[in-house]
Each structure stands twice: as structure tokens, then as C-alpha cells.
Short mmCIF file of C-alpha atoms and ligand atoms in Angstrom, two decimals:
data_model
loop_
_atom_site.label_atom_id
_atom_site.label_comp_id
_atom_site.label_asym_id
_atom_site.label_seq_id
_atom_site.Cartn_x
_atom_site.Cartn_y
_atom_site.Cartn_z
CA MET G 269 0.00 0.00 0.00
CA ARG G 270 1.41 3.37 -1.09
CA LYS G 271 0.74 5.72 1.87
CA ILE G 272 0.11 9.44 1.78
CA ASN G 273 1.65 11.86 4.26
CA LEU G 274 -1.32 14.11 4.77
CA ASP G 275 0.40 16.18 7.42
CA GLN G 276 2.99 17.26 4.88
CA LEU G 277 0.50 17.88 2.08
CA VAL G 278 -2.39 19.71 3.71
CA ARG G 279 -2.40 23.51 3.90
CA PRO G 280 -0.99 24.32 7.35
CA ASN G 281 -3.88 26.65 8.26
CA LEU G 282 -6.35 23.76 7.88
CA LYS G 283 -4.71 21.52 10.44
CA GLY G 284 -6.47 23.14 13.38
CA LEU G 285 -9.56 24.25 11.48
CA THR G 286 -12.90 23.87 13.19
CA PRO G 287 -15.36 23.18 10.40
CA TYR G 288 -18.75 24.89 10.28
CA SER G 289 -21.26 22.96 12.30
CA SER G 290 -24.72 23.14 10.79
CA ALA G 291 -28.01 22.42 12.51
CA ARG G 292 -28.13 19.17 10.56
CA ASP G 293 -24.69 18.22 11.90
CA GLU G 294 -25.69 18.72 15.50
CA PHE G 295 -28.90 16.72 15.34
CA THR G 296 -29.07 14.03 12.67
CA GLY G 297 -32.31 12.23 13.54
CA VAL G 298 -35.18 12.25 11.07
CA GLU G 299 -38.09 12.32 13.52
CA GLY G 300 -38.98 15.28 15.67
CA VAL G 301 -40.19 18.85 15.87
CA PHE G 302 -37.48 20.76 14.08
CA LEU G 303 -37.05 24.25 15.44
CA ASP G 304 -33.28 24.43 15.09
CA ALA G 305 -32.43 25.69 11.60
CA ASN G 306 -34.47 28.88 11.17
CA GLU G 307 -36.38 27.34 8.28
CA ASN G 308 -39.89 28.31 7.25
CA PRO G 309 -42.03 25.53 8.81
CA TYR G 310 -44.65 25.30 6.05
CA ASP G 311 -44.06 22.20 3.97
CA ASN G 312 -43.53 22.78 0.26
CA GLU G 313 -41.11 19.83 -0.12
CA VAL G 314 -38.01 22.03 -0.15
CA ASN G 315 -38.49 24.23 2.92
CA ARG G 316 -35.94 22.15 4.86
CA TYR G 317 -32.17 22.23 4.39
CA PRO G 318 -30.72 19.29 2.45
CA ASP G 319 -28.59 16.56 4.01
CA PRO G 320 -25.13 18.15 4.13
CA HIS G 321 -23.48 14.71 4.08
CA HIS G 322 -25.45 13.32 1.12
CA ARG G 323 -25.96 10.07 3.04
CA SER G 324 -28.64 8.45 0.88
CA LEU G 325 -26.80 9.24 -2.32
CA LYS G 326 -23.55 7.82 -0.94
CA LYS G 327 -25.37 4.75 0.34
CA THR G 328 -26.70 4.05 -3.15
CA LEU G 329 -23.42 4.93 -4.85
CA ALA G 330 -20.91 3.11 -2.62
CA PRO G 331 -21.83 -0.48 -3.52
CA MET G 332 -22.04 0.44 -7.22
CA LYS G 333 -18.52 1.85 -7.08
CA GLY G 334 -17.17 -0.83 -4.79
CA VAL G 335 -15.93 1.65 -2.19
CA LYS G 336 -16.85 2.57 1.37
CA GLU G 337 -19.25 5.47 1.88
CA GLU G 338 -16.44 7.27 3.74
CA GLN G 339 -14.39 7.22 0.55
CA ILE G 340 -16.89 9.39 -1.32
CA ILE G 341 -17.39 13.13 -1.47
CA ILE G 342 -20.24 14.65 -3.44
CA GLY G 343 -19.66 18.05 -5.01
CA ASN G 344 -21.66 20.66 -6.87
CA GLY G 345 -20.28 19.19 -10.08
CA SER G 346 -16.82 17.67 -10.17
CA ASP G 347 -15.60 21.21 -10.77
CA GLU G 348 -16.36 21.88 -7.10
CA VAL G 349 -14.55 18.72 -6.03
CA LEU G 350 -11.48 19.88 -7.96
CA ASP G 351 -11.72 23.32 -6.37
CA LEU G 352 -11.86 21.72 -2.90
CA LEU G 353 -8.65 19.84 -3.69
CA PHE G 354 -6.89 23.10 -4.55
CA ARG G 355 -8.16 24.73 -1.38
CA ALA G 356 -7.22 21.75 0.78
CA PHE G 357 -3.66 21.28 -0.43
CA CYS G 358 -2.30 24.34 -2.20
CA VAL G 359 -1.11 27.46 -0.40
CA PRO G 360 -1.94 30.48 -2.60
CA GLY G 361 1.10 32.29 -3.92
CA LYS G 362 3.39 29.42 -2.91
CA ASP G 363 2.40 25.95 -4.09
CA LYS G 364 2.10 24.56 -7.60
CA ILE G 365 0.39 21.74 -9.42
CA VAL G 366 1.22 19.88 -12.61
CA THR G 367 -1.15 18.83 -15.33
CA ILE G 368 -1.06 17.88 -19.01
CA LYS G 369 -1.75 19.79 -22.20
CA PRO G 370 -3.99 19.67 -24.09
CA SER G 371 -6.56 18.88 -21.43
CA TYR G 372 -9.57 20.27 -19.60
CA GLY G 373 -9.35 24.08 -19.32
CA MET G 374 -10.81 24.19 -15.80
CA TYR G 375 -7.54 22.97 -14.23
CA ARG G 376 -5.83 26.21 -15.25
CA VAL G 377 -8.78 28.37 -14.25
CA LEU G 378 -8.88 26.73 -10.81
CA ALA G 379 -5.13 27.14 -10.37
CA ASN G 380 -5.37 30.80 -11.39
CA THR G 381 -8.35 31.62 -9.17
CA ASN G 382 -6.62 29.97 -6.21
CA ASP G 383 -3.34 31.74 -7.04
CA VAL G 384 -1.60 28.40 -7.39
CA GLY G 385 1.24 27.79 -9.85
CA ILE G 386 0.55 25.44 -12.73
CA GLU G 387 2.86 23.64 -15.08
CA GLU G 388 1.35 21.93 -18.09
CA VAL G 389 3.39 19.07 -19.53
CA ALA G 390 2.79 18.44 -23.23
CA LEU G 391 1.35 15.08 -24.21
CA THR G 392 3.28 13.00 -26.76
CA ASN G 393 2.27 13.11 -30.43
CA THR G 394 -0.18 10.27 -29.76
CA PHE G 395 -1.66 12.38 -26.94
CA ASP G 396 -0.24 10.07 -24.28
CA ILE G 397 1.69 10.80 -21.10
CA ASP G 398 5.38 10.48 -20.43
CA SER G 399 5.63 9.69 -16.71
CA LYS G 400 9.26 10.81 -16.52
CA ALA G 401 8.53 14.28 -17.91
CA ILE G 402 5.55 14.65 -15.58
CA LEU G 403 7.45 13.50 -12.50
CA LYS G 404 10.30 15.84 -13.30
CA ALA G 405 7.96 18.81 -13.65
CA ALA G 406 6.20 17.77 -10.45
CA GLU G 407 9.17 18.05 -8.12
CA GLY G 408 7.86 20.01 -5.15
CA ALA G 409 4.30 20.10 -6.55
CA LYS G 410 1.28 19.29 -4.37
CA MET G 411 -0.87 17.65 -7.04
CA ILE G 412 -0.67 16.10 -10.48
CA ILE G 413 -3.96 16.26 -12.37
CA LEU G 414 -4.49 13.74 -15.17
CA CYS G 415 -7.59 13.22 -17.28
CA SER G 416 -8.47 9.84 -18.80
CA PRO G 417 -10.24 9.57 -21.19
CA ASN G 418 -8.76 12.98 -21.86
CA ASN G 419 -10.75 16.02 -22.98
CA PRO G 420 -10.44 17.25 -25.76
CA THR G 421 -8.36 14.43 -27.27
CA GLY G 422 -10.73 11.58 -26.34
CA ASN G 423 -8.12 8.87 -25.69
CA ASN G 424 -7.24 6.93 -22.55
CA LEU G 425 -3.87 7.66 -20.99
CA ASN G 426 -1.47 4.74 -20.66
CA ARG G 427 -2.25 3.09 -17.33
CA ASN G 428 1.30 1.80 -16.82
CA GLU G 429 2.54 5.38 -17.01
CA ILE G 430 -0.13 6.44 -14.52
CA LYS G 431 1.04 3.65 -12.22
CA LEU G 432 4.65 4.84 -12.43
CA ILE G 433 3.50 8.31 -11.42
CA LEU G 434 1.50 6.92 -8.48
CA GLU G 435 4.50 4.91 -7.30
CA GLU G 436 6.89 7.85 -7.42
CA PHE G 437 4.94 11.01 -6.61
CA GLU G 438 4.76 12.21 -3.00
CA GLY G 439 1.73 14.42 -3.53
CA LEU G 440 -1.81 13.65 -4.66
CA VAL G 441 -2.47 12.20 -8.13
CA VAL G 442 -5.90 13.37 -9.25
CA LEU G 443 -7.39 11.34 -12.07
CA ASP G 444 -10.36 12.96 -13.76
CA GLU G 445 -12.57 10.18 -15.12
CA ALA G 446 -15.47 12.34 -16.33
CA TYR G 447 -15.76 10.17 -19.47
CA ILE G 448 -14.91 6.77 -18.00
CA ASP G 449 -18.34 5.25 -18.73
CA PHE G 450 -17.75 5.62 -22.46
CA SER G 451 -14.36 3.92 -22.28
CA SER G 452 -13.48 0.36 -23.20
CA SER G 453 -11.04 0.30 -20.27
CA PRO G 454 -12.35 0.14 -16.72
CA SER G 455 -11.96 2.88 -14.12
CA LEU G 456 -8.75 2.87 -12.09
CA MET G 457 -10.92 3.04 -8.96
CA ASN G 458 -9.67 -0.42 -7.94
CA TRP G 459 -6.25 1.12 -7.43
CA LEU G 460 -7.60 3.14 -4.50
CA THR G 461 -6.90 0.14 -2.26
CA GLU G 462 -3.29 0.15 -3.39
CA PHE G 463 -2.56 3.88 -3.56
CA GLU G 464 -3.61 6.34 -0.87
CA ASN G 465 -2.23 9.12 -3.06
CA LEU G 466 -4.81 8.42 -5.79
CA PHE G 467 -7.92 10.57 -6.02
CA ILE G 468 -10.54 9.98 -8.69
CA CYS G 469 -13.13 12.46 -9.97
CA GLN G 470 -16.24 11.31 -11.73
CA THR G 471 -19.46 13.10 -12.58
CA PHE G 472 -23.19 12.73 -13.21
CA SER G 473 -22.85 15.30 -16.01
CA LYS G 474 -21.80 13.14 -18.94
CA ALA G 475 -22.81 9.47 -19.27
CA PHE G 476 -25.40 9.78 -16.50
CA GLY G 477 -27.16 12.53 -18.39
CA LEU G 478 -27.57 14.93 -15.47
CA ALA G 479 -25.40 17.94 -16.36
CA GLY G 480 -28.19 20.28 -15.23
CA ILE G 481 -28.29 19.13 -11.60
CA ARG G 482 -24.56 19.67 -10.92
CA VAL G 483 -23.48 16.57 -9.06
CA GLY G 484 -19.86 15.43 -9.09
CA ILE G 485 -18.13 12.57 -7.31
CA GLY G 486 -14.76 12.42 -5.60
CA LEU G 487 -13.31 9.05 -4.58
CA GLY G 488 -10.21 8.74 -2.43
CA CYS G 489 -8.71 7.45 0.78
CA ILE G 490 -10.70 8.18 3.94
CA GLN G 491 -8.27 10.79 5.32
CA VAL G 492 -8.39 12.90 2.17
CA ILE G 493 -12.17 12.62 1.90
CA GLU G 494 -12.52 13.67 5.55
CA LEU G 495 -10.34 16.70 4.95
CA LEU G 496 -12.43 17.79 1.96
CA HIS G 497 -15.61 17.47 4.01
CA LYS G 498 -14.10 19.80 6.59
CA ILE G 499 -13.76 22.63 4.07
CA LYS G 500 -16.72 22.13 1.75
CA PRO G 501 -19.69 24.51 1.95
CA PRO G 502 -22.15 22.69 4.25
CA TYR G 503 -25.11 22.51 1.88
CA ASN G 504 -23.20 22.29 -1.39
CA VAL G 505 -25.61 19.93 -3.14
CA ASN G 506 -29.29 20.84 -3.00
CA SER G 507 -32.01 18.38 -2.07
CA LEU G 508 -33.58 18.24 -5.54
CA SER G 509 -30.26 17.31 -7.10
CA GLN G 510 -29.60 14.62 -4.51
CA GLU G 511 -33.02 13.13 -5.19
CA VAL G 512 -32.65 13.15 -8.97
CA ALA G 513 -29.18 11.58 -8.76
CA ILE G 514 -30.48 8.75 -6.54
CA LYS G 515 -33.43 8.11 -8.89
CA ARG G 516 -31.07 7.89 -11.81
CA LEU G 517 -28.91 5.33 -10.03
CA GLU G 518 -32.02 3.31 -9.23
CA ASN G 519 -32.78 3.25 -12.95
CA ILE G 520 -29.25 2.49 -14.04
CA TRP G 521 -30.54 0.25 -16.87
CA GLN G 522 -31.74 3.43 -18.57
CA VAL G 523 -28.23 4.88 -18.47
CA GLU G 524 -26.88 1.59 -19.83
CA GLN G 525 -29.34 1.65 -22.73
CA GLU G 526 -28.36 5.20 -23.61
CA LEU G 527 -24.68 4.31 -23.42
CA ILE G 528 -25.19 1.49 -25.93
CA GLN G 529 -26.86 3.94 -28.31
CA ILE G 530 -24.19 6.59 -27.85
CA LYS G 531 -21.38 4.11 -28.49
CA MET G 532 -23.13 2.80 -31.62
CA GLU G 533 -23.56 6.33 -32.90
CA ARG G 534 -19.94 7.05 -32.05
CA SER G 535 -18.80 4.16 -34.29
CA ARG G 536 -21.02 5.44 -37.07
CA LEU G 537 -19.61 8.99 -36.84
CA VAL G 538 -16.01 7.75 -36.62
CA GLU G 539 -16.62 5.70 -39.75
CA TYR G 540 -18.20 8.67 -41.50
CA LEU G 541 -15.36 11.04 -40.59
CA ASN G 542 -12.74 8.47 -41.61
CA GLN G 543 -14.05 8.28 -45.17
CA ASN G 544 -14.63 12.06 -45.42
CA LYS G 545 -12.02 13.50 -47.79
CA LEU G 546 -11.93 16.85 -46.00
CA VAL G 547 -10.98 15.19 -42.72
CA GLN G 548 -7.25 14.69 -42.26
CA ILE G 549 -7.14 12.90 -38.92
CA VAL G 550 -9.81 11.28 -36.77
CA TYR G 551 -8.29 10.82 -33.34
CA PRO G 552 -9.13 7.58 -31.51
CA THR G 553 -11.87 8.13 -28.95
CA GLU G 554 -12.92 6.44 -25.72
CA SER G 555 -15.34 9.24 -24.85
CA ASN G 556 -18.63 10.70 -26.10
CA PHE G 557 -16.94 13.08 -28.51
CA ILE G 558 -14.61 12.89 -31.46
CA LEU G 559 -11.67 15.18 -32.14
CA PHE G 560 -10.85 15.50 -35.82
CA LYS G 561 -8.51 17.58 -37.89
CA VAL G 562 -9.34 19.48 -41.06
CA ASP G 563 -7.32 21.91 -43.16
CA ASN G 564 -9.08 25.01 -41.84
CA ALA G 565 -11.07 24.56 -38.65
CA ASN G 566 -12.27 28.17 -38.53
CA THR G 567 -13.86 27.95 -41.98
CA PHE G 568 -15.56 24.67 -41.14
CA TYR G 569 -16.73 25.96 -37.79
CA THR G 570 -18.31 29.06 -39.34
CA TYR G 571 -19.94 27.01 -42.08
CA PHE G 572 -21.51 24.73 -39.46
CA ILE G 573 -22.62 27.65 -37.29
CA GLU G 574 -24.34 29.32 -40.25
CA ARG G 575 -26.40 26.14 -40.56
CA ASN G 576 -27.21 26.02 -36.85
CA LEU G 577 -24.86 23.14 -36.18
CA ILE G 578 -22.65 23.84 -33.21
CA VAL G 579 -19.44 21.92 -32.63
CA ARG G 580 -16.47 22.99 -30.51
CA ASN G 581 -13.62 24.73 -32.30
CA ARG G 582 -10.40 23.60 -30.59
CA THR G 583 -7.98 25.18 -33.07
CA ASN G 584 -6.47 27.52 -30.48
CA VAL G 585 -5.82 24.73 -27.98
CA PHE G 586 -2.25 23.47 -27.63
CA GLY G 587 -1.60 20.55 -30.03
CA CYS G 588 -5.08 20.83 -31.57
CA GLN G 589 -4.50 23.21 -34.45
CA ASN G 590 -7.31 22.92 -37.00
CA CYS G 591 -9.19 20.48 -34.82
CA LEU G 592 -12.91 20.39 -34.17
CA ARG G 593 -14.59 18.43 -31.40
CA VAL G 594 -18.01 16.98 -32.02
CA THR G 595 -20.16 15.50 -29.24
CA ILE G 596 -22.13 12.35 -30.07
CA GLY G 597 -25.80 13.33 -30.26
CA THR G 598 -28.97 11.40 -30.94
CA GLN G 599 -29.25 9.53 -34.23
CA GLU G 600 -31.22 12.47 -35.70
CA GLU G 601 -28.70 15.03 -34.49
CA ASN G 602 -25.81 13.02 -35.90
CA ASN G 603 -27.67 12.66 -39.20
CA ARG G 604 -27.89 16.43 -39.31
CA PHE G 605 -24.15 16.69 -38.63
CA ILE G 606 -23.46 14.35 -41.54
CA GLU G 607 -25.93 16.17 -43.78
CA VAL G 608 -24.36 19.58 -43.15
CA PHE G 609 -20.86 18.17 -43.51
CA GLU G 610 -21.84 16.54 -46.82
CA SER G 611 -23.11 19.86 -48.15
CA LEU G 612 -19.72 21.36 -47.27
CA VAL G 613 -17.96 18.49 -49.06
CA ASN G 614 -20.09 19.06 -52.15
CA GLU G 615 -19.44 22.81 -52.17
CA GLN G 616 -15.71 22.21 -51.86
CA ILE G 617 -15.78 19.84 -54.84
CA ILE G 618 -17.63 22.43 -56.97
CA LYS G 619 -14.98 25.00 -55.99
C1 LIG Q 868 -17.30 17.82 -18.39
C2 LIG Q 868 -16.09 17.56 -17.60
C3 LIG Q 868 -16.14 17.53 -16.22
C4 LIG Q 868 -17.47 17.64 -15.54
O1 LIG Q 868 -17.60 18.67 -14.73
P1 LIG Q 868 -18.93 18.79 -13.84
O2 LIG Q 868 -18.59 19.97 -13.01
O3 LIG Q 868 -19.06 17.53 -13.05
O4 LIG Q 868 -20.08 19.00 -14.76
C5 LIG Q 868 -15.01 17.25 -15.50
N1 LIG Q 868 -13.84 17.01 -16.14
C6 LIG Q 868 -13.77 17.01 -17.48
C7 LIG Q 868 -12.49 16.67 -18.14
C8 LIG Q 868 -14.88 17.31 -18.24
O5 LIG Q 868 -14.79 17.32 -19.57
#
């Protein structure tokens, strides 16, 4: 078991922190006359504060993930979980983190808003990681953030390289698995038993189809999860969101059905893009989007926009020059994508 030295990692000011104690912390029973939280007593289903510890949601989630409830933190989106990690471990103006590029833009925004240094190590030309380069950049860093499947490239990172990083790095290795349910490789969650320095972020926003309710998941060793609970806003996930997330988990077959459809549509779009003469590269994908390269992404992007078809232009992202990212939609939406793209192909041929 690879241990973590929390005492060395945590922000010194948090060591003696007394967390906020809410009314729902001080009395946790469900029966009674509740006159302790200054709520309006008239029942409209949401007049009471939500469970600050998200107990029911964790109870449903834990067996599905194969972890203990105490290894889970629920955030207002995984963006909040990531923010909590910065606030728990990184001293503003002093500490730094390391991540990869190209990857999810929020890592930089979170580092900047928390006044934490950030070094972005370039992925290889197959968009994979080089553990040596990352470890070298991470000397003295508090966290390494990796994303697999990676956004916007779509591929899984090499798990042997991730393992090397986990074995060597003294700080926390955060693995963002927002797209893991679309991947042919399983989550690295099982490694939590082996590595205390591993922290995994997942989300209800992508495969689970609940982007609107803002529920994210953090999975880690008990000490780290406890620390994050100490600093999180007490009622960070509202009661409606908790309810909807639980319902969705109870109807997991529905998610599975949708995943089958999305993956089928993904194969169809990959095939279409591969035979499209205007497409230079279709990058391998393990996610619900496809990154592809054309000769002029801006022109293509504008052409699509003029026809009410919105994809993501990634041309200004490091390593993604002239790349567009298309999310897998419904069959009808994807048909429309193909239809508009075909009209562009035909116009180009006439030119
Ligand atoms: C979409 C996405 C998330 C999800 O963020 P939420 O706040 O949970 O909606 C996290 N990481 C990556 C890489 C993403 O693309």
C-alpha cells in the first residue's frame, strides 16, 4: 500500500480548522419537531435544508462503485470537487500543481483563481503521457492532475505510465474520469486500495445525463475525503439534485441503454469522418466526442454555425491546431451533422 503523508500535504492553516457545524450536523435524527435551523415551517417539499453529508446518495453509490461510503465526497459538479482539492492542499502564492496539455481548461482556471502555480506538460504526439517528464515537472508540486479519457483528445492515458507516477509522486495524483463510462477500459478506482495518493473524480454530467443538476463525485482514501468534508460549503448539493441523482442510479438500466446507443452512434460517426475527404485525422476516442482535424477549422466551424450546427472549435488549444470536437448526439442530431458536412464536401468539390 502506497501511503500518503497528509500532514505534509495539507495547507498548514487547515490543520487546526474547526469546520462549520450546521443544525443538521448537530442533530441528525429524522423524527422530531425541528425548530433548530431557522427554516420556514410550512411544507412545500423544499423548505428544509438538504442533508449536508449526502448520506442516501452515498449509500446508493458506494456499492455500485465498490468503495466505502467514507471514501466518497459529493460536489456541486466535479468542478467543485477539484476546487476543494486546490483549497485543501495548495497554499496560494506558494504551491504549484502539474497537469497535461492539451486537457480540460478548468484545471488552469482553478489554479489561477486559487493563485496556485501550474505547469502543463505536453502530451506525446499520440496524446499520451510520459511519466518521466511529468514527475520531473512535479518536483515540489502538491498535485498532479491527469484526465483519462482525456478532454479534448478523447483517448485513454497509458495506465502503466499512470502507475509509475502513483508509485513515485509524493503528492496527490488526481485522475479525472469524467468520461470513463464511455471507455473500453475500466476505471482505475480499484487502485484506491493500493494507492492512498490516488484521487478519482467522476461526474453525473456526462454518461449519466444529469449535467443540469450539478453533481460530481470524488473518490479517495478516507483521510483525504474527511479533509475535503471539513472545508466544503455545508449545503453544497441541493435536495432536488440529490433526489434526482439517486433516482437515476435506481434506474441504471436506462443509463446503460443510452450508453449502448451513444457508443453505436460514435462508431457510425467515426466511420463517416474516416471516409470524409476533408478530414485529415480522426483521433481515436474512448469518450462521447470525437476530435478530428481538417485543413481550416475556422472555416468549417463558421460554415456549421451558419447552418445552426454547433461543434467545438479547438484550433487555439495546444496541439489541436485545426481540430474540431463533435459530441455524439442522438441519431437524428448526428444525421444532421453528416448532412451539413456533406453539403460542405459538395461545395468544396464544386470549388
Ligand atoms: C465535463 C467535464 C467535467 C465535468 O464537470 P462537472 O462539473 O461535473 O459538470 C469534468 N472534467 C472534465 C475533463 C470534463 O470534460
